[in-house]
Every structure is written in C-alpha cells, then in structure tokens.
Amino acid sequence: MSVGNLLGQLLLRLGAALDGALPQTAKYRIASVLASVVFVAWQTGRENAINNMSHVLGKPAQHPETQRVAKKSMENYSWYLADFLSWMRMTPKRLQSRVREFNGEEHIAEALQAGKGAIFVSGHFGLWDLGGAMLAQRFPVLIPVDELQNGAMNWIACRVRERLGIDTVPAEIGLRAMLRQLQSNRVVGLLFDRPMTGRGVPVTFFGSRAHLPSGPAALALRTGAPLVMCQCLRLKNNGLAVTVYPPIYAVASDDEKQDIQTTMQQITDQLEEVIRSCPEQWYMFRAMWPQTTTAGLPTEG
C-alpha cells in the first residue's frame, strides 16, 4: 500500500472514530499534522505534486512558492478526507447554508433543454463531491467510481455519496448506466484529470503536452449530451463557492479521433481555468507531466 493510500485510510478511520466527538477545527489540525508527515514520507506523491505545481505556476520545482503550493494541496486534501465522514450527517439545508456563491446556475437548465442529459465534468479539485450534491438537489446525478482496494473504505465512500443524493456505479461496468441516465435527460458526473501518459488523448495543459482519458468526449459525441464544467471551491470561512461553466457541445465529423481530441482540449482549457483560480485545491499526486527535474525535499514554510 502506498503512503498516499495509507493517508486516506488513516483519515477516514480517524473521521469514523471521532465524527461528532471533536469540533471540526480540531479534526483539521490533526489532518494537517498527518499531511505534513505524509508530504515528507511519501516521496513519489511529493515529487509528483511539486512537478505538477511547477507546470501550473510556471516556476521551477525548487522554487519556494512551488513547494509551498504543493504542500498546501496535500493539506487541503487531508481536510477533504477529514470532512468526508461528517457528510453522512449532511442535510440539504446544511449544505445550502454553506454555499456563499453560486455562479452560472442558468447553464444547468441550458444544458438540459435539448433533452439529451448533461455530462458534468471536473477534476480532483476543491470539494467536488459537494458540488455533485448541489446538483443532486436539482436533478438525479450518477457518477462512475473506481472501487477502493479496502472493501470497508469502499463501502463507506459509497454510503457517504448516497447520503449526499449521488448515485454511483462501478466505473468498469458504468457505460450502460450512464447511457440510460442521459437518455432520461439526467446528469452524469465525471472526473477526467487522471493522467494517461502514452495511452490517453494528447492535450495542451498549462502549456505542455499531457494525456487525459477520452471518456468525456467520446460519451458526448455518442449521445449528443453537452459537457459542463463544474467547480466547488472551499472558501476561507469553510463556505462553498460553486461555479457552473457554459456548456460545450461536441461536434462530430468524419474524423472521430480528431473530434475527441478537439473536445477534450476544450474541456481541458476550462479545467486549466478552474485550477488557476486556486492551485492549492488541486489534489494531483500522480505525474501529470514527465518530470524534468528532481523535486527534492520541501523547503521550510
């Protein structure tokens, strides 16, 4: 088991044990300490995060700001995990009370007006599950999920999302369910920022070549459903700022490969805008781009 997976399990178990017993601020402090330890101990995740942030910020991997943002992203991810169990007690009213901004809500109705459903897309950014929960208060939402290695943790993750009103389906068998969902003019949610070096669709991402999954574009071209970027940002007061972007409509031609690449580039450009808004809330500990330098140990601060 990697150190990163261990962090996830530790924080989920901590959340299960302490949920309701400690104030949220205390859980965040514990999570921050664990994140600092993991950032030093997990060499692969640390170096990937630093190299990724080097591309995002346009600064060298050794630059203090690059390392600060990479470390902060680990801390923010630990807060996300510490929050996760408390969402079992989340009610629609409590969720709504945390929303300080909801921008672009009109794009939801626009995306669904053709009756072909909508494919909401995002990355591992902010509080993406709560963004899905906000949508689920308005429309049925289905997301395909990768099963966790630990069966108990997988069960917990599914139950939390169910409590938030989100339907889930195992990713490996999810295509039929997604097609039915879209045919019923409902919402499918996809995270698409998993690096697929050498196997995925080539896109320009923060000025460099990256490879991302073709799934969102292929599904949009097959069904005619528009692609809609959704962002859920954690604010300093622990409130939420939700932003829904204008729909992107995939256009089919005689060149399917080019159609997929063009569509993926369009949503990648939007994801880049999302990440630029707050790089510290992008949780990417896989190598999005090939490493060109050794990131090394984090600097102080």
CSV table of C-alpha atoms in Angstrom, one decimal:
chain,number,residue,atom,x,y,z
A,1,MET,CA,0.0,0.0,0.0
A,2,SER,CA,1.4,3.4,-0.9
A,3,VAL,CA,1.8,6.2,1.7
A,4,GLY,CA,-0.9,8.2,-0.1
A,5,ASN,CA,-3.4,5.4,0.3
A,6,LEU,CA,-2.4,5.0,3.9
A,7,LEU,CA,-3.1,8.7,4.5
A,8,GLY,CA,-6.6,8.2,3.0
A,9,GLN,CA,-7.4,5.2,5.2
A,10,LEU,CA,-6.0,6.8,8.3
A,11,LEU,CA,-8.0,9.9,7.9
A,12,LEU,CA,-11.2,8.0,7.0
A,13,ARG,CA,-10.7,5.8,10.1
A,14,LEU,CA,-10.0,8.9,12.2
A,15,GLY,CA,-13.1,10.6,10.9
A,16,ALA,CA,-15.2,7.5,11.7
A,17,ALA,CA,-13.8,7.3,15.2
A,18,LEU,CA,-14.0,11.0,16.0
A,19,ASP,CA,-17.0,12.1,14.0
A,20,GLY,CA,-19.2,14.1,16.3
A,21,ALA,CA,-16.7,13.8,19.2
A,22,LEU,CA,-14.4,16.6,18.2
A,23,PRO,CA,-15.0,20.1,16.7
A,24,GLN,CA,-14.2,20.4,13.0
A,25,THR,CA,-11.3,22.7,13.7
A,26,ALA,CA,-9.6,20.0,15.9
A,27,LYS,CA,-10.0,17.4,13.2
A,28,TYR,CA,-8.5,19.8,10.7
A,29,ARG,CA,-5.5,20.3,13.0
A,30,ILE,CA,-4.9,16.6,13.2
A,31,ALA,CA,-5.3,16.2,9.5
A,32,SER,CA,-2.8,19.0,8.8
A,33,VAL,CA,-0.2,17.2,11.0
A,34,LEU,CA,-0.7,13.9,9.2
A,35,ALA,CA,-0.5,15.7,5.9
A,36,SER,CA,2.8,17.3,6.8
A,37,VAL,CA,4.2,13.9,7.8
A,38,VAL,CA,3.0,12.2,4.6
A,39,PHE,CA,4.3,15.0,2.4
A,40,VAL,CA,7.8,14.2,3.7
A,41,ALA,CA,7.5,10.4,3.8
A,42,TRP,CA,5.7,9.9,0.5
A,43,GLN,CA,8.5,10.7,-1.9
A,44,THR,CA,6.6,9.7,-5.1
A,45,GLY,CA,3.5,11.8,-4.2
A,46,ARG,CA,5.5,14.7,-3.1
A,47,GLU,CA,7.7,14.8,-6.2
A,48,ASN,CA,4.7,14.4,-8.4
A,49,ALA,CA,2.8,17.2,-6.7
A,50,ILE,CA,5.8,19.6,-6.8
A,51,ASN,CA,6.4,18.8,-10.5
A,52,ASN,CA,2.7,19.3,-11.3
A,53,MET,CA,2.6,22.7,-9.5
A,54,SER,CA,5.8,23.7,-11.3
A,55,HIS,CA,3.8,23.5,-14.6
A,56,VAL,CA,0.7,25.2,-13.1
A,57,LEU,CA,2.7,28.1,-11.6
A,58,GLY,CA,5.3,28.4,-14.3
A,59,LYS,CA,8.1,28.3,-11.7
A,60,PRO,CA,11.0,25.8,-11.1
A,61,ALA,CA,10.3,22.8,-8.9
A,62,GLN,CA,12.8,24.1,-6.4
A,63,HIS,CA,11.1,27.5,-6.1
A,64,PRO,CA,9.7,28.1,-2.6
A,65,GLU,CA,6.3,29.0,-3.9
A,66,THR,CA,6.0,25.8,-6.0
A,67,GLN,CA,6.8,23.7,-2.9
A,68,ARG,CA,4.5,25.7,-0.7
A,69,VAL,CA,1.5,25.3,-3.0
A,70,ALA,CA,2.3,21.6,-3.5
A,71,LYS,CA,2.4,21.1,0.3
A,72,LYS,CA,-0.7,23.1,0.8
A,73,SER,CA,-2.6,20.9,-1.7
A,74,MET,CA,-1.7,17.9,0.4
A,75,GLU,CA,-3.0,19.7,3.5
A,76,ASN,CA,-6.2,20.7,1.7
A,77,TYR,CA,-6.7,17.1,0.5
A,78,SER,CA,-6.3,15.9,4.1
A,79,TRP,CA,-9.1,18.4,5.1
A,80,TYR,CA,-11.3,17.0,2.4
A,81,LEU,CA,-10.8,13.5,3.8
A,82,ALA,CA,-11.4,14.7,7.3
A,83,ASP,CA,-14.7,16.2,6.1
A,84,PHE,CA,-15.8,13.2,4.3
A,85,LEU,CA,-17.4,11.2,7.2
A,86,SER,CA,-19.2,14.3,8.5
A,87,TRP,CA,-21.1,14.4,5.2
A,88,MET,CA,-23.1,11.3,6.4
A,89,ARG,CA,-25.0,13.8,8.5
A,90,MET,CA,-25.3,16.4,5.8
A,91,THR,CA,-28.8,17.6,5.1
A,92,PRO,CA,-29.9,19.7,2.1
A,93,LYS,CA,-30.5,22.6,4.4
A,94,ARG,CA,-27.0,22.3,6.0
A,95,LEU,CA,-25.4,22.0,2.6
A,96,GLN,CA,-27.2,25.1,1.2
A,97,SER,CA,-26.2,27.1,4.3
A,98,ARG,CA,-22.5,26.6,3.4
A,99,VAL,CA,-23.0,28.0,-0.2
A,100,ARG,CA,-21.7,31.6,-0.3
A,101,GLU,CA,-21.7,31.9,-4.1
A,102,PHE,CA,-23.5,30.0,-6.9
A,103,ASN,CA,-22.3,31.3,-10.3
A,104,GLY,CA,-23.6,30.2,-13.6
A,105,GLU,CA,-26.7,28.3,-12.4
A,106,GLU,CA,-28.5,29.2,-15.6
A,107,HIS,CA,-26.1,27.0,-17.5
A,108,ILE,CA,-27.7,23.9,-15.9
A,109,ALA,CA,-31.1,24.4,-17.4
A,110,GLU,CA,-29.4,25.4,-20.7
A,111,ALA,CA,-27.5,22.1,-20.8
A,112,LEU,CA,-30.6,20.1,-20.3
A,113,GLN,CA,-33.0,21.9,-22.6
A,114,ALA,CA,-32.3,19.6,-25.6
A,115,GLY,CA,-33.4,16.6,-23.6
A,116,LYS,CA,-30.2,14.6,-24.1
A,117,GLY,CA,-28.9,14.9,-20.5
A,118,ALA,CA,-25.7,16.6,-19.4
A,119,ILE,CA,-22.2,15.4,-18.6
A,120,PHE,CA,-20.8,17.5,-15.8
A,121,VAL,CA,-17.1,17.3,-15.6
A,122,SER,CA,-14.4,18.4,-13.2
A,123,GLY,CA,-11.1,17.4,-11.7
A,124,HIS,CA,-9.8,16.4,-8.3
A,125,PHE,CA,-10.3,19.9,-7.1
A,126,GLY,CA,-11.9,21.6,-4.1
A,127,LEU,CA,-14.9,19.8,-2.7
A,128,TRP,CA,-16.1,18.0,-5.8
A,129,ASP,CA,-18.5,15.7,-4.0
A,130,LEU,CA,-20.3,18.6,-2.5
A,131,GLY,CA,-20.6,20.2,-6.0
A,132,GLY,CA,-22.2,16.9,-7.1
A,133,ALA,CA,-24.5,17.1,-4.1
A,134,MET,CA,-25.6,20.6,-5.0
A,135,LEU,CA,-26.6,19.3,-8.5
A,136,ALA,CA,-28.3,16.3,-7.0
A,137,GLN,CA,-30.7,18.6,-5.1
A,138,ARG,CA,-32.0,19.7,-8.5
A,139,PHE,CA,-31.5,16.7,-10.8
A,140,PRO,CA,-30.7,13.0,-10.5
A,141,VAL,CA,-26.9,12.6,-10.6
A,142,LEU,CA,-24.9,9.4,-11.5
A,143,ILE,CA,-21.1,9.1,-11.2
A,144,PRO,CA,-18.9,6.1,-12.1
A,145,VAL,CA,-16.4,5.4,-9.3
A,146,ASP,CA,-13.2,3.4,-9.1
A,147,GLU,CA,-13.5,0.9,-6.3
A,148,LEU,CA,-11.1,1.3,-3.4
A,149,GLN,CA,-8.7,-1.5,-2.5
A,150,ASN,CA,-10.1,-1.7,1.0
A,151,GLY,CA,-13.6,-3.1,1.0
A,152,ALA,CA,-14.7,-1.3,4.2
A,153,MET,CA,-13.5,2.1,2.9
A,154,ASN,CA,-15.2,1.5,-0.4
A,155,TRP,CA,-18.5,0.8,1.4
A,156,ILE,CA,-18.1,4.0,3.4
A,157,ALA,CA,-17.3,6.1,0.4
A,158,CYS,CA,-20.4,4.8,-1.5
A,159,ARG,CA,-22.7,5.4,1.6
A,160,VAL,CA,-21.4,8.9,2.0
A,161,ARG,CA,-22.1,9.8,-1.6
A,162,GLU,CA,-25.5,8.1,-1.4
A,163,ARG,CA,-26.3,10.2,1.7
A,164,LEU,CA,-25.4,13.3,-0.4
A,165,GLY,CA,-28.0,12.1,-3.0
A,166,ILE,CA,-25.5,11.0,-5.6
A,167,ASP,CA,-26.0,7.6,-7.3
A,168,THR,CA,-22.8,5.7,-8.0
A,169,VAL,CA,-21.9,2.8,-10.3
A,170,PRO,CA,-18.6,0.9,-10.6
A,171,ALA,CA,-16.6,2.5,-13.4
A,172,GLU,CA,-15.8,-0.7,-15.2
A,173,ILE,CA,-19.5,-1.5,-15.7
A,174,GLY,CA,-20.8,2.0,-15.8
A,175,LEU,CA,-21.3,2.7,-19.5
A,176,ARG,CA,-24.8,1.3,-19.9
A,177,ALA,CA,-26.0,3.1,-16.7
A,178,MET,CA,-24.6,6.4,-18.0
A,179,LEU,CA,-26.3,5.9,-21.3
A,180,ARG,CA,-29.6,5.3,-19.6
A,181,GLN,CA,-29.1,8.3,-17.4
A,182,LEU,CA,-28.5,10.6,-20.3
A,183,GLN,CA,-31.4,9.2,-22.3
A,184,SER,CA,-33.6,10.1,-19.4
A,185,ASN,CA,-32.3,13.7,-19.6
A,186,ARG,CA,-30.4,13.4,-16.3
A,187,VAL,CA,-26.9,14.2,-15.2
A,188,VAL,CA,-23.7,12.2,-15.3
A,189,GLY,CA,-20.6,13.4,-13.4
A,190,LEU,CA,-17.1,12.6,-14.5
A,191,LEU,CA,-13.6,13.5,-13.2
A,192,PHE,CA,-11.2,13.5,-16.1
A,193,ASP,CA,-7.9,14.7,-14.8
A,194,ARG,CA,-6.3,11.3,-14.3
A,195,PRO,CA,-3.0,11.2,-16.3
A,196,MET,CA,-2.9,8.6,-19.0
A,197,THR,CA,0.6,9.0,-20.3
A,198,GLY,CA,1.1,7.3,-23.6
A,199,ARG,CA,-2.5,6.0,-23.7
A,200,GLY,CA,-4.9,8.9,-23.5
A,201,VAL,CA,-5.8,11.8,-25.6
A,202,PRO,CA,-3.0,14.3,-26.2
A,203,VAL,CA,-3.9,17.8,-25.0
A,204,THR,CA,-2.1,21.0,-24.2
A,205,PHE,CA,-2.4,21.6,-20.5
A,206,PHE,CA,-0.7,24.6,-18.8
A,207,GLY,CA,1.4,25.0,-22.0
A,208,SER,CA,2.8,21.4,-22.0
A,209,ARG,CA,1.6,18.1,-23.6
A,210,ALA,CA,-0.4,15.8,-21.3
A,211,HIS,CA,-2.6,12.8,-21.9
A,212,LEU,CA,-6.1,12.5,-20.5
A,213,PRO,CA,-8.9,10.0,-20.7
A,214,SER,CA,-11.1,10.1,-23.8
A,215,GLY,CA,-14.2,9.1,-21.9
A,216,PRO,CA,-16.0,12.5,-21.6
A,217,ALA,CA,-15.6,13.5,-25.2
A,218,ALA,CA,-16.4,10.0,-26.5
A,219,LEU,CA,-19.6,9.9,-24.4
A,220,ALA,CA,-20.6,13.4,-25.5
A,221,LEU,CA,-20.1,12.6,-29.2
A,222,ARG,CA,-22.1,9.3,-28.8
A,223,THR,CA,-25.1,10.8,-27.0
A,224,GLY,CA,-25.2,14.5,-28.1
A,225,ALA,CA,-25.1,15.5,-24.4
A,226,PRO,CA,-23.3,18.7,-23.7
A,227,LEU,CA,-20.2,18.8,-21.4
A,228,VAL,CA,-20.5,21.2,-18.4
A,229,MET,CA,-17.5,22.1,-16.2
A,230,CYS,CA,-18.4,22.5,-12.5
A,231,GLN,CA,-16.2,23.9,-9.8
A,232,CYS,CA,-16.8,23.7,-6.0
A,233,LEU,CA,-14.2,25.8,-4.1
A,234,ARG,CA,-13.6,25.8,-0.4
A,235,LEU,CA,-13.6,29.4,0.9
A,236,LYS,CA,-11.6,30.7,3.9
A,237,ASN,CA,-14.7,30.6,6.1
A,238,ASN,CA,-15.3,27.0,5.1
A,239,GLY,CA,-18.1,28.1,2.9
A,240,LEU,CA,-18.5,27.0,-0.7
A,241,ALA,CA,-18.3,28.8,-4.0
A,242,VAL,CA,-19.9,26.8,-6.8
A,243,THR,CA,-19.3,27.8,-10.4
A,244,VAL,CA,-21.0,26.2,-13.4
A,245,TYR,CA,-19.4,27.0,-16.8
A,246,PRO,CA,-21.2,27.4,-20.2
A,247,PRO,CA,-21.9,24.1,-21.9
A,248,ILE,CA,-19.6,22.7,-24.5
A,249,TYR,CA,-21.2,20.9,-27.4
A,250,ALA,CA,-19.1,18.2,-29.1
A,251,VAL,CA,-19.3,18.4,-32.9
A,252,ALA,CA,-19.0,15.2,-34.9
A,253,SER,CA,-17.3,14.9,-38.3
A,254,ASP,CA,-15.8,12.1,-40.3
A,255,ASP,CA,-12.7,12.1,-38.2
A,256,GLU,CA,-13.7,10.7,-34.8
A,257,LYS,CA,-10.2,10.8,-33.4
A,258,GLN,CA,-9.8,14.5,-34.2
A,259,ASP,CA,-13.3,15.2,-32.8
A,260,ILE,CA,-12.4,13.5,-29.5
A,261,GLN,CA,-9.1,15.5,-29.3
A,262,THR,CA,-10.8,18.8,-30.1
A,263,THR,CA,-13.5,18.2,-27.5
A,264,MET,CA,-11.0,17.1,-24.8
A,265,GLN,CA,-8.9,20.2,-25.5
A,266,GLN,CA,-12.0,22.4,-24.9
A,267,ILE,CA,-12.8,21.0,-21.5
A,268,THR,CA,-9.1,20.9,-20.6
A,269,ASP,CA,-8.9,24.6,-21.2
A,270,GLN,CA,-11.8,25.1,-18.8
A,271,LEU,CA,-10.2,22.8,-16.2
A,272,GLU,CA,-7.0,24.9,-16.5
A,273,GLU,CA,-9.0,28.0,-15.7
A,274,VAL,CA,-10.5,26.2,-12.7
A,275,ILE,CA,-7.1,25.2,-11.3
A,276,ARG,CA,-5.6,28.6,-11.9
A,277,SER,CA,-8.3,30.1,-9.6
A,278,CYS,CA,-6.8,28.2,-6.6
A,279,PRO,CA,-3.9,25.8,-7.3
A,280,GLU,CA,-3.8,24.8,-3.7
A,281,GLN,CA,-7.1,23.0,-4.1
A,282,TRP,CA,-6.0,20.7,-6.9
A,283,TYR,CA,-5.2,17.3,-5.5
A,284,MET,CA,-3.0,15.7,-8.1
A,285,PHE,CA,-0.3,13.4,-6.7
A,286,ARG,CA,0.2,11.4,-9.9
A,287,ALA,CA,2.6,12.6,-12.6
A,288,MET,CA,0.6,14.7,-15.0
A,289,TRP,CA,3.7,15.5,-17.0
A,290,PRO,CA,7.1,13.7,-17.2
A,291,GLN,CA,9.4,15.0,-14.5
A,292,THR,CA,12.2,17.1,-15.9
A,293,THR,CA,14.0,17.7,-12.6
A,294,THR,CA,14.2,16.1,-9.1
A,295,ALA,CA,11.7,17.9,-6.9
A,296,GLY,CA,13.6,17.1,-3.7
A,297,LEU,CA,12.5,17.7,-0.1
A,298,PRO,CA,10.2,20.5,0.7
A,299,THR,CA,11.6,23.8,1.9
A,300,GLU,CA,10.6,25.2,5.2
A,301,GLY,CA,7.4,27.2,5.4
